[in-house]
CSV table of C-alpha atoms in Angstrom, one decimal:
chain,number,residue,atom,x,y,z
A,1,MET,CA,53.9,172.7,75.7
A,2,THR,CA,50.5,173.5,77.2
A,3,ILE,CA,48.9,170.6,79.0
A,4,THR,CA,45.2,170.3,78.2
A,5,ARG,CA,42.6,168.1,79.7
A,6,THR,CA,42.7,166.0,76.5
A,7,SER,CA,46.5,165.6,76.6
A,8,ARG,CA,46.4,164.6,80.3
A,9,PHE,CA,43.7,162.0,79.5
A,10,ALA,CA,45.7,160.6,76.6
A,11,ARG,CA,48.8,160.4,78.8
A,12,LEU,CA,46.9,158.7,81.6
A,13,ARG,CA,45.3,156.3,79.2
A,14,THR,CA,48.7,155.4,77.8
A,15,LEU,CA,50.1,154.9,81.3
A,16,ALA,CA,47.1,152.8,82.3
A,17,LEU,CA,47.4,150.6,79.1
A,18,THR,CA,51.2,150.3,79.6
A,19,GLY,CA,50.6,149.2,83.2
A,20,ILE,CA,48.0,146.6,82.2
A,21,THR,CA,50.2,145.2,79.5
A,22,THR,CA,53.3,145.0,81.7
A,23,THR,CA,51.5,143.3,84.6
A,24,GLY,CA,49.8,140.8,82.3
A,25,ALA,CA,46.4,141.8,83.5
A,26,ALA,CA,45.1,142.5,80.0
A,27,THR,CA,43.9,139.0,79.6
A,28,ALA,CA,41.8,139.4,82.8
A,29,ALA,CA,40.5,142.8,82.0
A,30,LEU,CA,36.9,143.1,81.1
A,31,THR,CA,37.5,146.1,78.8
A,32,LEU,CA,40.1,148.6,77.9
A,33,MET,CA,39.8,152.4,78.3
A,34,PRO,CA,38.4,154.0,75.2
A,35,SER,CA,40.4,156.5,73.2
A,36,THR,CA,39.5,160.2,73.4
A,37,ALA,CA,37.5,159.8,70.2
A,38,GLN,CA,35.7,156.7,71.4
A,39,ALA,CA,34.9,158.5,74.7
A,40,ALA,CA,33.5,161.4,72.8
A,41,GLU,CA,31.4,159.0,70.6
A,42,ALA,CA,30.1,157.3,73.8
A,43,THR,CA,29.1,160.8,75.2
A,44,GLN,CA,27.2,161.6,72.0
A,45,VAL,CA,25.4,158.2,72.2
A,46,THR,CA,24.6,158.8,75.8
A,47,ALA,CA,23.2,162.3,75.1
A,48,THR,CA,21.0,160.8,72.3
A,49,THR,CA,19.9,158.0,74.6
A,50,ALA,CA,19.1,160.5,77.4
A,51,THR,CA,16.9,162.6,75.2
A,52,SER,CA,15.1,159.6,73.7
A,53,HIS,CA,14.5,158.1,77.1
A,54,GLY,CA,13.7,161.3,79.0
A,55,SER,CA,10.7,159.7,80.6
A,56,HIS,CA,12.9,157.3,82.6
A,57,THR,CA,14.1,160.1,84.8
A,58,THR,CA,10.8,160.6,86.5
A,59,GLN,CA,9.4,157.1,86.7
A,60,THR,CA,9.7,154.9,89.8
A,61,GLY,CA,10.1,151.2,89.4
A,62,LYS,CA,8.6,148.5,91.6
A,63,SER,CA,11.8,148.7,93.7
A,64,GLY,CA,10.8,152.2,94.9
A,65,HIS,CA,13.8,153.7,93.1
A,66,ALA,CA,13.7,156.0,90.1
A,67,ASP,CA,14.2,154.3,86.7
A,68,ASN,CA,17.4,156.1,86.0
A,69,LEU,CA,21.1,155.8,86.8
A,70,ASP,CA,20.7,157.1,90.3
A,71,GLY,CA,17.8,154.6,91.0
A,72,TRP,CA,19.6,151.7,89.4
A,73,ILE,CA,22.7,152.3,91.6
A,74,LYS,CA,20.5,152.6,94.7
A,75,GLN,CA,18.6,149.4,93.8
A,76,SER,CA,21.8,147.6,93.2
A,77,LEU,CA,23.2,148.8,96.5
A,78,ASP,CA,20.1,147.4,98.3
A,79,ILE,CA,20.7,144.0,96.7
A,80,MET,CA,24.4,144.1,97.3
A,81,LYS,CA,23.8,144.9,101.0
A,82,SER,CA,21.4,142.0,101.3
A,83,LYS,CA,24.0,139.6,99.7
A,84,GLY,CA,27.0,140.9,101.5
A,85,ILE,CA,28.6,142.4,98.4
A,86,PRO,CA,30.7,145.5,99.4
A,87,GLY,CA,30.6,148.8,97.4
A,88,SER,CA,29.5,152.4,97.6
A,89,TYR,CA,27.4,154.7,95.5
A,90,ASP,CA,30.5,156.8,94.6
A,91,GLY,CA,32.5,153.7,93.6
A,92,LEU,CA,29.8,152.4,91.4
A,93,LYS,CA,29.0,155.7,89.8
A,94,ARG,CA,32.7,156.5,89.1
A,95,ASN,CA,33.2,153.2,87.4
A,96,ILE,CA,29.9,153.4,85.5
A,97,MET,CA,30.7,156.8,84.1
A,98,ARG,CA,34.2,155.7,83.0
A,99,GLU,CA,33.0,152.5,81.4
A,100,SER,CA,29.7,153.5,79.7
A,101,SER,CA,29.0,157.2,80.5
A,102,GLY,CA,25.8,155.8,82.1
A,103,ASN,CA,24.4,154.2,78.9
A,104,PRO,CA,22.9,150.7,79.9
A,105,ASN,CA,23.0,149.7,76.2
A,106,ALA,CA,26.7,150.5,75.7
A,107,GLN,CA,28.7,147.8,73.9
A,108,ASN,CA,32.4,147.8,73.3
A,109,ASN,CA,33.1,146.5,69.8
A,110,TRP,CA,36.8,147.4,69.5
A,111,ASP,CA,38.8,145.8,72.4
A,112,VAL,CA,40.4,142.3,72.7
A,113,ASN,CA,37.2,140.8,74.1
A,114,ALA,CA,35.1,142.1,71.1
A,115,LYS,CA,37.8,140.8,68.7
A,116,ASN,CA,37.4,137.4,70.4
A,117,GLY,CA,33.6,137.5,69.9
A,118,ILE,CA,32.6,138.4,73.5
A,119,PRO,CA,32.1,142.2,73.6
A,120,SER,CA,31.7,144.0,76.9
A,121,LYS,CA,28.2,145.2,77.5
A,122,GLY,CA,26.1,147.4,79.8
A,123,LEU,CA,26.8,150.1,82.4
A,124,LEU,CA,29.9,148.4,83.8
A,125,GLN,CA,31.0,146.7,80.5
A,126,VAL,CA,30.8,143.1,81.6
A,127,ILE,CA,31.5,140.2,79.2
A,128,ASP,CA,28.9,137.4,79.0
A,129,PRO,CA,31.0,134.7,80.7
A,130,THR,CA,31.8,137.0,83.7
A,131,PHE,CA,28.1,138.0,83.9
A,132,ARG,CA,27.0,134.4,84.0
A,133,ALA,CA,29.7,133.5,86.6
A,134,TYR,CA,28.9,136.5,88.9
A,135,HIS,CA,25.2,136.9,88.3
A,136,VAL,CA,23.4,137.6,91.5
A,137,PRO,CA,20.2,135.6,92.0
A,138,GLY,CA,17.1,137.8,92.1
A,139,THR,CA,18.3,140.1,89.4
A,140,SER,CA,17.4,139.9,85.7
A,141,GLY,CA,19.3,137.4,83.5
A,142,SER,CA,19.9,140.1,80.9
A,143,ILE,CA,23.4,141.5,80.8
A,144,THR,CA,22.1,144.9,79.7
A,145,ASP,CA,19.6,145.1,82.5
A,146,PRO,CA,21.1,148.0,84.5
A,147,VAL,CA,20.6,146.6,88.0
A,148,ALA,CA,21.7,143.1,87.0
A,149,ASN,CA,24.8,144.5,85.2
A,150,ILE,CA,25.8,146.7,88.1
A,151,THR,CA,25.3,144.0,90.7
A,152,ALA,CA,27.1,141.2,88.8
A,153,ALA,CA,30.0,143.6,88.1
A,154,ALA,CA,30.2,144.6,91.7
A,155,ASN,CA,30.1,140.9,92.7
A,156,TYR,CA,33.0,140.2,90.3
A,157,ALA,CA,35.0,143.2,91.6
A,158,ALA,CA,34.4,142.1,95.2
A,159,HIS,CA,35.8,138.6,94.5
A,160,ARG,CA,38.8,140.0,92.4
A,161,TYR,CA,39.6,143.3,94.1
A,162,GLY,CA,37.8,143.3,97.4
A,163,SER,CA,35.2,145.9,96.3
A,164,ILE,CA,34.2,147.9,93.2
A,165,ASP,CA,35.5,150.9,95.3
A,166,ASN,CA,39.0,149.5,94.7
A,167,VAL,CA,38.7,149.6,90.9
A,168,ASN,CA,40.1,152.8,89.3
A,169,SER,CA,40.7,151.6,85.8
A,170,ALA,CA,39.5,149.0,83.4
A,171,TYR,CA,39.0,145.8,85.4
């Protein structure tokens, strides 16, 4: 049997979900890893979003950072540093790419949270109650605001796991 990237991903996804289920962490998880088909769909949505919002890559917001994923992460890191929230650029970007493929409007409509009426939203796929509980003052009150979403998720991860850098699967 030839092991392809797709079959490796499917195996890792199965192992991750099995681990979550056996540890009972599924109830605490904000989201589940998407299937290969769902990940491909998210990539297509992101590609469409990127082309329709191409102007965002060159604009600079009032924070002095670009109005794109790189700038949102850097702005969040500035806020996190000022509030004592640990995390790194690499840890944030790795988790963002896994959770939303960089789409700030991503919404999970298929996991247990969605079935319970509270879908995960935004770059780091946060549910509304978690966003409200870990919202960082000085950021937008909108869960899909990229900087507010990143910063709230990093705050949650810091309280639960010590840092967003310690999160390597659905959290």
